[in-house]
CSV table of C-alpha atoms and ligand atoms in Angstrom, one decimal:
chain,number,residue,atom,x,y,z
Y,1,UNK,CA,-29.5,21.8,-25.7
Y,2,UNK,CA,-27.4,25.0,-24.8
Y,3,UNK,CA,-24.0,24.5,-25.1
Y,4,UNK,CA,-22.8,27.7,-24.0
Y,5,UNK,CA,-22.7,29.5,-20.5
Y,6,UNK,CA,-23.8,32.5,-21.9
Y,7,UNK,CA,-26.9,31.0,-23.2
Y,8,UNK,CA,-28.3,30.3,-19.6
Y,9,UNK,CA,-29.0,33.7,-17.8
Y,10,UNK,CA,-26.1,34.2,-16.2
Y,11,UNK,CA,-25.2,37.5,-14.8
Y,12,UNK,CA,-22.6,39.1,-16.6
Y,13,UNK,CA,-19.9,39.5,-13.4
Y,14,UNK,CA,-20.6,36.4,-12.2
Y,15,UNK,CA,-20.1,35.0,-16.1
Y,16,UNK,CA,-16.6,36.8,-16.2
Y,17,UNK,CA,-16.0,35.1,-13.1
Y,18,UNK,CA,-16.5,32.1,-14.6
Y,19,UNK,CA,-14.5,32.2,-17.6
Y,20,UNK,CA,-11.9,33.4,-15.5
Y,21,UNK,CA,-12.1,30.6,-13.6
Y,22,UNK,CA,-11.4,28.9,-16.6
Y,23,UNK,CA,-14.8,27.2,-17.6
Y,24,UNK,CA,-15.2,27.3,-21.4
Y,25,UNK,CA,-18.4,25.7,-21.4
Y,26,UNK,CA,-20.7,24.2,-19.3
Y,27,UNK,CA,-20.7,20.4,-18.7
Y,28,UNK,CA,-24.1,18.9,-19.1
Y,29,UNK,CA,-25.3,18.8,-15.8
Y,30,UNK,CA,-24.7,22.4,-15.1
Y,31,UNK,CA,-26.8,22.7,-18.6
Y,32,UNK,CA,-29.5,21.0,-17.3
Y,33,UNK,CA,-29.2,22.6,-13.6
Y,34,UNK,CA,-28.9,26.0,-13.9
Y,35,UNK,CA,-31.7,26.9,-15.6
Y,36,UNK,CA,-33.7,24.5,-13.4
Y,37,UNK,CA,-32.0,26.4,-10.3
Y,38,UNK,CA,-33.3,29.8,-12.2
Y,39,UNK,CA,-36.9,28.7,-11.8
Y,40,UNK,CA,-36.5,28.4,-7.7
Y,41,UNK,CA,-38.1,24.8,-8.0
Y,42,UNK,CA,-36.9,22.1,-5.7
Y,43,UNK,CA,-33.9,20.0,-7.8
Y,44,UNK,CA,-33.1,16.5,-7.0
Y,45,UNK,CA,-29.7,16.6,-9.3
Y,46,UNK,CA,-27.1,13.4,-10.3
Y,47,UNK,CA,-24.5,13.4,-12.1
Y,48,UNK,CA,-21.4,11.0,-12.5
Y,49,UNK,CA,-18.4,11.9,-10.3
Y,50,UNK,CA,-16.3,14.7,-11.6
Y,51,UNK,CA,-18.8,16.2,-14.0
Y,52,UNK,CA,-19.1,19.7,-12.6
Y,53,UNK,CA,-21.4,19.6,-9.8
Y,54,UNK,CA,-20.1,22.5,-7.4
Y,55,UNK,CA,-20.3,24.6,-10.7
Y,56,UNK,CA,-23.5,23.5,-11.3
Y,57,UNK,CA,-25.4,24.1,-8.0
Y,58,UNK,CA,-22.4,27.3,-6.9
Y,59,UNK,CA,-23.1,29.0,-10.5
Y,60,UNK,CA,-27.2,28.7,-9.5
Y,61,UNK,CA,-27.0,30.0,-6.5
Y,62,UNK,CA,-24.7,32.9,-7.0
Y,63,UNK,CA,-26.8,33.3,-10.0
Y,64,UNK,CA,-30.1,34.0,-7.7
Y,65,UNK,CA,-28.4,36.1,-4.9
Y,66,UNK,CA,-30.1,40.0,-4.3
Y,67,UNK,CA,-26.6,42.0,-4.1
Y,68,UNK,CA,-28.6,44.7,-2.4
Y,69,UNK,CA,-29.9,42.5,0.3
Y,70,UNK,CA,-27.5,42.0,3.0
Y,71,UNK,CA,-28.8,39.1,4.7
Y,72,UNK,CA,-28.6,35.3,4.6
Y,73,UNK,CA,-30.4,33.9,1.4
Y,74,UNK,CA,-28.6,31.0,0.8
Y,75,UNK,CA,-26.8,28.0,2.4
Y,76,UNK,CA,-24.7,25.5,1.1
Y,77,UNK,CA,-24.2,21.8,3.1
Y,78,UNK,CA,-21.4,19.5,2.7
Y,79,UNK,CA,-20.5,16.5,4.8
Y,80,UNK,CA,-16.9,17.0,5.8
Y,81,UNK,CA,-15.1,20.3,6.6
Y,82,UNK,CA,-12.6,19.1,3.2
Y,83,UNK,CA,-15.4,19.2,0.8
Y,84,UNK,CA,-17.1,23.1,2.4
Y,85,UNK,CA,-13.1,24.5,2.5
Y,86,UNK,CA,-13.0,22.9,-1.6
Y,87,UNK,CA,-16.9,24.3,-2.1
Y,88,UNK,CA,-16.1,27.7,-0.8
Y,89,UNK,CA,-12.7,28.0,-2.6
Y,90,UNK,CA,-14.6,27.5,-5.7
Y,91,UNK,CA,-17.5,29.7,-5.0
Y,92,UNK,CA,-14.9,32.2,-3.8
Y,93,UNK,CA,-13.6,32.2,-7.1
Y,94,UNK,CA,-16.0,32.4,-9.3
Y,95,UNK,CA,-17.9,35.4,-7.7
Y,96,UNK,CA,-14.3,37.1,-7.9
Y,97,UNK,CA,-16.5,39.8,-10.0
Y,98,UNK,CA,-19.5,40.1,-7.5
Y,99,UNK,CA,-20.0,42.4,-4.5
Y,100,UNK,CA,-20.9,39.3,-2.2
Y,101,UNK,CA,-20.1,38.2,1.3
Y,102,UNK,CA,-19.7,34.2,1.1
Y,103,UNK,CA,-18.3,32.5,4.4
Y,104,UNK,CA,-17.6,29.2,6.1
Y,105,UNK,CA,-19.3,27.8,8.8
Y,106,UNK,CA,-17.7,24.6,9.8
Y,107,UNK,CA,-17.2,22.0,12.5
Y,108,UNK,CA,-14.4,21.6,14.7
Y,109,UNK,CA,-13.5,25.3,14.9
Y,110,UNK,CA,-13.6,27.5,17.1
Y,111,UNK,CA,-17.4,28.8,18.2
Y,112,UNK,CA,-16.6,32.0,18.1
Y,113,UNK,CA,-14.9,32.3,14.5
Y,114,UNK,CA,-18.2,30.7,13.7
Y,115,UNK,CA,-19.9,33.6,14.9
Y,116,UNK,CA,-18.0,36.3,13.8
Y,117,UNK,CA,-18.1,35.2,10.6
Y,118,UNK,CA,-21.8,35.3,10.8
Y,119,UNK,CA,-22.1,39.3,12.1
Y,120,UNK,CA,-21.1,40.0,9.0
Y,121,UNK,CA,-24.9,38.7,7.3
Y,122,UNK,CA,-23.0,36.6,4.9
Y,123,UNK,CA,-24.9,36.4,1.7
Y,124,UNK,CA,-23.9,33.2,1.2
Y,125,UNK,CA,-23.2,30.3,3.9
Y,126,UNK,CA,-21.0,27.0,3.2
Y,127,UNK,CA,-21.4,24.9,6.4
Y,128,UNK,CA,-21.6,21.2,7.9
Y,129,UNK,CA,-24.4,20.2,9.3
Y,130,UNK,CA,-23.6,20.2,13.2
Y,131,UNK,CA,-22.4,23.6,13.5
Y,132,UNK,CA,-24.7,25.1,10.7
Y,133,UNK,CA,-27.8,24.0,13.2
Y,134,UNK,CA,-25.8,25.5,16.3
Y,135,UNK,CA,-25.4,28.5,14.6
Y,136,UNK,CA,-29.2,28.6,14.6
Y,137,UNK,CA,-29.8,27.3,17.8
Y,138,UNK,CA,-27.5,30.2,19.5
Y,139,UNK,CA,-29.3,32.4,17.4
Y,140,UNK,CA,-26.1,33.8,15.8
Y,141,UNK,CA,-27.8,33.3,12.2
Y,142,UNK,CA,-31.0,34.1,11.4
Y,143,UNK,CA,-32.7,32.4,8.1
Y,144,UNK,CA,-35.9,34.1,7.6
Y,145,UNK,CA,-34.4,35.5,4.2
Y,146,UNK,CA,-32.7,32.2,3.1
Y,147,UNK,CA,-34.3,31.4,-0.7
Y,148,UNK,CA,-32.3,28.7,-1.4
Y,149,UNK,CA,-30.6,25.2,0.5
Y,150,UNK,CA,-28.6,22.9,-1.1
Y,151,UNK,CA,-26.9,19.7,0.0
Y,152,UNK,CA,-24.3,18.6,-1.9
Y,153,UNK,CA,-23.3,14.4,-1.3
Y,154,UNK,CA,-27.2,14.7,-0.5
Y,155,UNK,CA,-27.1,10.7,0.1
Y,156,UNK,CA,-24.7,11.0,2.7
Y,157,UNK,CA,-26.2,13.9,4.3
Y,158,UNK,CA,-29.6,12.4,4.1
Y,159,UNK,CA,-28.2,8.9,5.7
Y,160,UNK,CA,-28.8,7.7,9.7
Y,161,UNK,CA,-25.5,9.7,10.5
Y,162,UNK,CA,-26.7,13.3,9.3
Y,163,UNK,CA,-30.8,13.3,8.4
Y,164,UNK,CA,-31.7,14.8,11.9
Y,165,UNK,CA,-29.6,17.5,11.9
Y,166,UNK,CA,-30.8,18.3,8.6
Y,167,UNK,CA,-34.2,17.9,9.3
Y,168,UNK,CA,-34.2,20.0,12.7
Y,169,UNK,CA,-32.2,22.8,10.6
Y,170,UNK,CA,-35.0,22.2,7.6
Y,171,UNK,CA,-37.6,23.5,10.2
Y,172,UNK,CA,-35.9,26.3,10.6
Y,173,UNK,CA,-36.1,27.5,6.8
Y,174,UNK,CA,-39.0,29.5,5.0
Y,175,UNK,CA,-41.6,27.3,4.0
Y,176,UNK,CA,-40.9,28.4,0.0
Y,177,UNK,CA,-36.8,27.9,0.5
Y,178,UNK,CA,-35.7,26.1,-2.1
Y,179,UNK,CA,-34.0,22.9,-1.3
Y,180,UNK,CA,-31.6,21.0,-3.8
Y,181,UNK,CA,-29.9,17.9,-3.4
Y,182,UNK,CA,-26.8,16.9,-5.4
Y,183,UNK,CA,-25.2,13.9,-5.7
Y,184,UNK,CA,-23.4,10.9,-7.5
Y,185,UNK,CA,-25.6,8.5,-6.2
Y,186,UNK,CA,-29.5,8.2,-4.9
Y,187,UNK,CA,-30.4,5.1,-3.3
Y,188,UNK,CA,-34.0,4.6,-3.9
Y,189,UNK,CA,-34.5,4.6,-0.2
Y,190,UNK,CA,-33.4,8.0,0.2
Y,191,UNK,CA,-35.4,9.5,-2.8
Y,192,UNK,CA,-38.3,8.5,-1.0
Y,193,UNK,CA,-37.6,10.4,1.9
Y,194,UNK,CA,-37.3,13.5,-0.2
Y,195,UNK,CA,-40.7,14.1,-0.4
Y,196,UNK,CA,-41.3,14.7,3.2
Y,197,UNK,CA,-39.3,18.2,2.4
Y,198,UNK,CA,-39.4,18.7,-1.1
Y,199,UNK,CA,-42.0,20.1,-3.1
Y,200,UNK,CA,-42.9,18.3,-6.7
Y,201,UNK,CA,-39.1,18.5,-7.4
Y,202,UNK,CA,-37.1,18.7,-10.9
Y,203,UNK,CA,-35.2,15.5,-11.2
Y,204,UNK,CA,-32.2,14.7,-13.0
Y,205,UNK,CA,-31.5,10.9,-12.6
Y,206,UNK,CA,-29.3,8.2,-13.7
Y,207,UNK,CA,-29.9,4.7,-14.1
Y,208,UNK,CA,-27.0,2.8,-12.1
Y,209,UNK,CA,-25.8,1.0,-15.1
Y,210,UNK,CA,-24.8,4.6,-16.3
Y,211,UNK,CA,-22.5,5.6,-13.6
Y,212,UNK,CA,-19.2,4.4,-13.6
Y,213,UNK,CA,-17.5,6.6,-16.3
Y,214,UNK,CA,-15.5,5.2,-19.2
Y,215,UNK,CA,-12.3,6.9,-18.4
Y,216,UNK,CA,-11.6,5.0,-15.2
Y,217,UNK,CA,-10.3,1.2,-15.8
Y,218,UNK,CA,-11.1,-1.3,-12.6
Y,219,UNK,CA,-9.3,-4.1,-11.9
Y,220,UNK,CA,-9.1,-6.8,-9.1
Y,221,UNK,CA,-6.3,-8.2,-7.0
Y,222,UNK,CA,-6.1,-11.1,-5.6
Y,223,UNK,CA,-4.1,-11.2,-2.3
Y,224,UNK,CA,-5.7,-14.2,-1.0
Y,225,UNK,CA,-4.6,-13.4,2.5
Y,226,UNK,CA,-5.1,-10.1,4.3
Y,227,UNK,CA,-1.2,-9.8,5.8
Y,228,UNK,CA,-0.5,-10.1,1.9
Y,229,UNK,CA,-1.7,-6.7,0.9
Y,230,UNK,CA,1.0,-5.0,2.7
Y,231,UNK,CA,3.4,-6.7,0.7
Y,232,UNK,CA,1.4,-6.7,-2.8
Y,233,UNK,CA,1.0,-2.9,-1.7
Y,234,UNK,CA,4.9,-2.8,-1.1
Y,235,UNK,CA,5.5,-4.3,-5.0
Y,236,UNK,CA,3.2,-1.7,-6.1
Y,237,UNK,CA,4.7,1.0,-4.7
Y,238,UNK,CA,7.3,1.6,-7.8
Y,239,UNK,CA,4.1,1.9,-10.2
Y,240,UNK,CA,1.8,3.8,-7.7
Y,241,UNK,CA,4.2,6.7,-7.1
Y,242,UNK,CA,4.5,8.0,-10.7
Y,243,UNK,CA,1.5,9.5,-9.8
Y,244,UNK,CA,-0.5,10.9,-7.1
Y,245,UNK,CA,-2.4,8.2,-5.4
Y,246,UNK,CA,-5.3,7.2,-2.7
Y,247,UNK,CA,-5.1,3.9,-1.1
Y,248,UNK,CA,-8.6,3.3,1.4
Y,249,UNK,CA,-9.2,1.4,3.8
Y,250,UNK,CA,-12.2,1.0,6.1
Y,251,UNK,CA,-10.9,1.7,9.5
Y,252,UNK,CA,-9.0,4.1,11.1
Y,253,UNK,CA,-7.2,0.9,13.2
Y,254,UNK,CA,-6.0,-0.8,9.6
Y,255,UNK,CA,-5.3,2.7,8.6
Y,256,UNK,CA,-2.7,3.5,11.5
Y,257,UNK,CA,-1.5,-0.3,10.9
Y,258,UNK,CA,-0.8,0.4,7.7
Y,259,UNK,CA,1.0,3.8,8.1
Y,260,UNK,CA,3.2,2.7,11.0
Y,261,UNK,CA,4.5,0.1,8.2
Y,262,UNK,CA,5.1,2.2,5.6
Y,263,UNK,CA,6.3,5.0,7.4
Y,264,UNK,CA,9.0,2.7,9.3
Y,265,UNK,CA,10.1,2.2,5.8
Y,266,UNK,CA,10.4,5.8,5.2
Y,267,UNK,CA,7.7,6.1,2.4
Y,268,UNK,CA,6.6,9.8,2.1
Y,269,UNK,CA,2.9,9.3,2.8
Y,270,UNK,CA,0.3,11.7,4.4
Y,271,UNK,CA,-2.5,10.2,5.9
Y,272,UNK,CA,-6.3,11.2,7.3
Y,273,UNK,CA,-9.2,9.8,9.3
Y,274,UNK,CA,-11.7,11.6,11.4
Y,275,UNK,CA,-10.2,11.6,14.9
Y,276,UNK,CA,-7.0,13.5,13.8
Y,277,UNK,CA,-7.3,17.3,14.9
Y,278,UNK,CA,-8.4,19.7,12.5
Y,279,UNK,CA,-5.3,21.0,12.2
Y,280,UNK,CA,-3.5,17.6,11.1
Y,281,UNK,CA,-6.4,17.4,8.5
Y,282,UNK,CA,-5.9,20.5,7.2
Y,283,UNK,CA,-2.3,20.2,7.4
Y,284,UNK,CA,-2.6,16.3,5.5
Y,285,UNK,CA,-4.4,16.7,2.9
Y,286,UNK,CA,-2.4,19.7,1.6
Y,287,UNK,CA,0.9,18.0,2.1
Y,288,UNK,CA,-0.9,15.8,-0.5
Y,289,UNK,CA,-2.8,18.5,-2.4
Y,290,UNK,CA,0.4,20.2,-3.2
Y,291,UNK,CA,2.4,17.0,-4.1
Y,292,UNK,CA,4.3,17.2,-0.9
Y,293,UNK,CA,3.3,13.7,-0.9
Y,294,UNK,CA,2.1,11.0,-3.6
Y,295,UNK,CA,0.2,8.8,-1.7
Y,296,UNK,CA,-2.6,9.9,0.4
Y,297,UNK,CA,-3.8,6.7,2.7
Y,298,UNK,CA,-7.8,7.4,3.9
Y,299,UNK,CA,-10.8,6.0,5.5
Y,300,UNK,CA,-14.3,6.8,3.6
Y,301,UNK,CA,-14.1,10.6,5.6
Y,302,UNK,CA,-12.8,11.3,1.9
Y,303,UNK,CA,-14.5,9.2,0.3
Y,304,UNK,CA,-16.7,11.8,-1.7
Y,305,UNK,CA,-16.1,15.0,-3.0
Y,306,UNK,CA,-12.3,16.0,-2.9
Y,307,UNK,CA,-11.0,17.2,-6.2
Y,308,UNK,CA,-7.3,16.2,-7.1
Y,309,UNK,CA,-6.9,16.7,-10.5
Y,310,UNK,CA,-3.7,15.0,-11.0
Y,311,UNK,CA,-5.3,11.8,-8.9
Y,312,UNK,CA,-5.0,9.0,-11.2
Y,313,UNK,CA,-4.7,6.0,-9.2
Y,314,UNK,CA,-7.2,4.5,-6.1
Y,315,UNK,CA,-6.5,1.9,-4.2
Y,316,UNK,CA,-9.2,-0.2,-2.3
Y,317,UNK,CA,-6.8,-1.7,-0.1
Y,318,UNK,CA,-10.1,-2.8,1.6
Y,319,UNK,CA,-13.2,-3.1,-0.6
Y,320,UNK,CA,-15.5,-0.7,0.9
Y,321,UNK,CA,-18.7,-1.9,2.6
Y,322,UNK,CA,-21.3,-0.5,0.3
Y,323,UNK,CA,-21.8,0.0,-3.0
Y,324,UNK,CA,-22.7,3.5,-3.5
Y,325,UNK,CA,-18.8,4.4,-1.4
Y,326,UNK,CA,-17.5,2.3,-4.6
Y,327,UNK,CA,-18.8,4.9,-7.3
Y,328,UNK,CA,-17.6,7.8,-4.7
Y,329,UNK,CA,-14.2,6.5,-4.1
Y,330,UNK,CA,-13.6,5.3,-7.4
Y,331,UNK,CA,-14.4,8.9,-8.9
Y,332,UNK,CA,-11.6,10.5,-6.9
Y,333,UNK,CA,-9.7,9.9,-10.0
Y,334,UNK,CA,-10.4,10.7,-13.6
Y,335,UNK,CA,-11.8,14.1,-13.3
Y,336,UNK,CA,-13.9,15.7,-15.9
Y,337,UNK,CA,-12.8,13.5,-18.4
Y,338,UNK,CA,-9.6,12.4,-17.2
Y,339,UNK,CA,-8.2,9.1,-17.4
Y,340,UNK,CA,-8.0,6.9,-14.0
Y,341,UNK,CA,-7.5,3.4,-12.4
Y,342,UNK,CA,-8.8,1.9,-9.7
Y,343,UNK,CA,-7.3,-1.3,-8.2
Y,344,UNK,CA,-9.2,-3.5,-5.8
Y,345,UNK,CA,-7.4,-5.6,-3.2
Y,346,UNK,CA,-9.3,-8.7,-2.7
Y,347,UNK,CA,-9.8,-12.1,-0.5
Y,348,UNK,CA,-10.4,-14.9,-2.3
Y,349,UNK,CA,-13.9,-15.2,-1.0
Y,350,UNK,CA,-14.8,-11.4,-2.1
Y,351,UNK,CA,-14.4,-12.0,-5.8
Y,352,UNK,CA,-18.0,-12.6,-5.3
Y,353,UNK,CA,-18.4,-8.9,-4.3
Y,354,UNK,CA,-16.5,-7.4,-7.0
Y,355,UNK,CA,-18.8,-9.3,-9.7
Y,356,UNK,CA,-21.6,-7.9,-7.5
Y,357,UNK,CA,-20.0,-4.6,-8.3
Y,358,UNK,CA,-19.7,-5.8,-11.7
Y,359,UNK,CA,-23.6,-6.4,-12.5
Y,360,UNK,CA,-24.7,-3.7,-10.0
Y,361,UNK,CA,-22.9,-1.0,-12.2
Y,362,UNK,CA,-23.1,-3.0,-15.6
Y,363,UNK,CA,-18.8,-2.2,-15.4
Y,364,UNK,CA,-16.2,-4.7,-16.2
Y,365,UNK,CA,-13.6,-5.0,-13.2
Y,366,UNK,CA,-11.1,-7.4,-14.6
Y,367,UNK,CA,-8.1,-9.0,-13.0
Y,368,UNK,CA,-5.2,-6.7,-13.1
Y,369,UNK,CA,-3.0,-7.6,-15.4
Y,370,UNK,CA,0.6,-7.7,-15.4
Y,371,UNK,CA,1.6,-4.1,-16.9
Y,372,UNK,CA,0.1,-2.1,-14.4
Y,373,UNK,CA,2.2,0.4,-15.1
Y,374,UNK,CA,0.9,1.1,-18.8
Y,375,UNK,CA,-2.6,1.9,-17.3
Y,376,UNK,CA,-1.5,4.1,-14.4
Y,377,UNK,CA,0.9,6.3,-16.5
D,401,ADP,P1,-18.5,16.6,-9.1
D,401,ADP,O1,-18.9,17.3,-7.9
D,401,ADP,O2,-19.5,16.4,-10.1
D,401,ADP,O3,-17.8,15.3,-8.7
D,401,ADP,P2,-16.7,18.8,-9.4
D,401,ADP,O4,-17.7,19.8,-9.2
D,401,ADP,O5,-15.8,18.5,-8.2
D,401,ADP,O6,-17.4,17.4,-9.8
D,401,ADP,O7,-15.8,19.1,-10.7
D,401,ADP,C1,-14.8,18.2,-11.1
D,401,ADP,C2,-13.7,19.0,-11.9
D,401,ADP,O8,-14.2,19.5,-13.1
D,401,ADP,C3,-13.2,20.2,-11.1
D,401,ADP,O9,-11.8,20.1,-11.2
D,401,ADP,C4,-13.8,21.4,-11.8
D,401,ADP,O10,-12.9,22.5,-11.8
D,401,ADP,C5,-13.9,20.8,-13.2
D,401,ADP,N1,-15.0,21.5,-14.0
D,401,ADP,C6,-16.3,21.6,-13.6
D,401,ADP,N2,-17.0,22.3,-14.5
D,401,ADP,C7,-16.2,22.6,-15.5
D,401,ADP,C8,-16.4,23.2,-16.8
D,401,ADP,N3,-17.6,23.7,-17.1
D,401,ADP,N4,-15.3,23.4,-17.6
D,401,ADP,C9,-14.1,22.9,-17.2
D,401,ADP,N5,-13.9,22.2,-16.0
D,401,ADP,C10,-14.9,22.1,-15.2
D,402,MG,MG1,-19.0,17.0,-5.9
């Protein structure tokens, strides 16, 4: 297999841009993707968290753009505004070398930013789903040239919440666009409904006894009351803020419970759920980002995607509700290859659910032992 990106047909400014960037080599899934991407095929594409996705499917695109052409050829899809701001940063950066226009098109903004950005015929669009397909709609972007589509967190964007949307912008495409989904996870259920847009598509899969990486220990905690974890959280606290942290819960009312507490205490915490402005997101999650803050308290809105690379620590102060958001949130930490931990609040009666977890995954989550601290440092 190659081992090197200038073994898979890269263009030479884009390749500068990426060992600028600072990508030695690739990681195995952009191996396998990029040339796959090269082809124009439809690509169904997982990989464990942290392994280099965004490279993967923003190196294949870039890689497949006509510089002369100054239209619309490809669009990228995320599901949160965080993870297309992250997506374009990168994308930004690696075509540092390339004549191209990339821009964002993004929910919660103002319309008409949306469309100015698009009178410049962006080469390249990174958008949500909402205001991608009002974009259309208003006829402020055009896609009969768009060659390529991919959705990144396809799962997510594929689920109840998203899939019409992404079908009534799907119509919208060339009949020979090609469409590739990336993710950590595909649920059966949502690789069958690939084929009612995809066309004989490449697929890189993993069993789900492969994904939970190595790198990232699990353990349990018992708090046998839910009142409790506020003050198991509390005796934590000395361990957890050696390094940066993410403590989720699974609604934005435990969430603003939860911060009231440990702000009236005067612990420097930044917070985010979906119903806080775009601005206080924005705002949030750099505060964090930029170490401002150590501990970042969150609902599943960043569940997937965000890359901290100093993140070594989650928190499931609540154990999330399925088990693909385990795998997501659990792979906020331990980035390519980096070590991480992931403690698991539990009720006595949901130590079923984490051995669920355990034979689901094939993982060992064991009870967390008394020197925390060794792990998390
Ligand atoms: P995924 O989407 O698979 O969860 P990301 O694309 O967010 O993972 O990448 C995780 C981290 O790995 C990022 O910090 C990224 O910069 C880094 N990374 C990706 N590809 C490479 C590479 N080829 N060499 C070094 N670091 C990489
Ligand atoms: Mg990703």
């Amino acid at each position: 297999m190659n081992n090197n990106f200038d073994d898979l047909n890269i263009n030479d400014n884009l390749l500068r841009g990426i060992y600028a960037y600072g990508f030695e080599k690739p990681s195995n899934i952009q191996t396998k993707a990029i040339p796959i991407i090269n082809t124009g095929k439809d690509l169904i594409a997982q990989s464990q968290s942290g392994t280099g996705k965004t490279g993967a499917f923003s190196i294949g695109v870039l890689n497949n753009i006509d510089l002369e052409k100054k239209e619309t050829q490809a669009i990228i899809i995320s599901p949160t505004h965080e993870l297309a701001e992250q997506t374009y940063e990168v994308m930004t950066n690696i075509s540092n070398y390339m004549d191209i226009n990339i821009k964002k098109v993004i929910g919660k903004t103002n319309v008409n930013d949306s469309k100015r950005e698009l009178e410049s015929n962006p080469q390249v669009i990174i958008a949500t789903p909402g205001r991608l397909l009002d974009m259309i709609n208003r006829k402020y972007l055009f896609t009969n040239s768009v060659k390529q589509f991919v959705l990144d967190e396809a799962d997510e964007i594929l689920s109840i919440g998203f899939m019409d949307t992404i079908y009534n912008i799907i119509k919208f495409l060339p009949q020979e666009t090609q469409i590739c989904l990336f993710s950590a996870t595909m649920p059966g259920e949502i690789l069958q409904l690939t084929d009612r847009f995809m066309n004989n598509s490449e697929k890189i899969l993993i069993d789900k006894e492969n994904l939970t990486l190595e790198g990232i220990k699990q353990f349990y905690l018992n708090c046998n009351i839910y009142k409790w974890k506020y003050d198991v959280l509390i005796d934590l606290y000395e361990s957890i803020t050696i390094n940066q942290c993410i403590i989720y819960v699974n609604t934005k009312n435990i969430l603003t419970y939860l911060v009231d507490k440990l702000l009236e205490k005067n612990f420097p915490i930044s917070y985010i759920h979906g119903e806080l402005s775009s601005q206080d997101r924005k705002k949030n999650l750099n505060d964090f980002k930029s170490g401002n803050t150590r501990i970042l308290i969150s609902t599943d809105l960043l569940s997937r995607g965000i890359d901290i690379q100093q993140l070594s620590l989650v928190i499931n102060f609540d154990l999330p509700k399925n088990k693909e958001t385990y795998i997501h949130r659990i792979g906020r930490s331990g980035r390519y290859g980096r070590k991480g931990t992931t403690i698991n609040f539990v009720l006595n009666e949901e130590i079923n659910d984490i051995k669920d977890l355990e034979k689901f995954y094939n993982t060992t989550i064991e009870e967390m032992p008394e020197n925390i601290c060794d792990y998390i440092n």
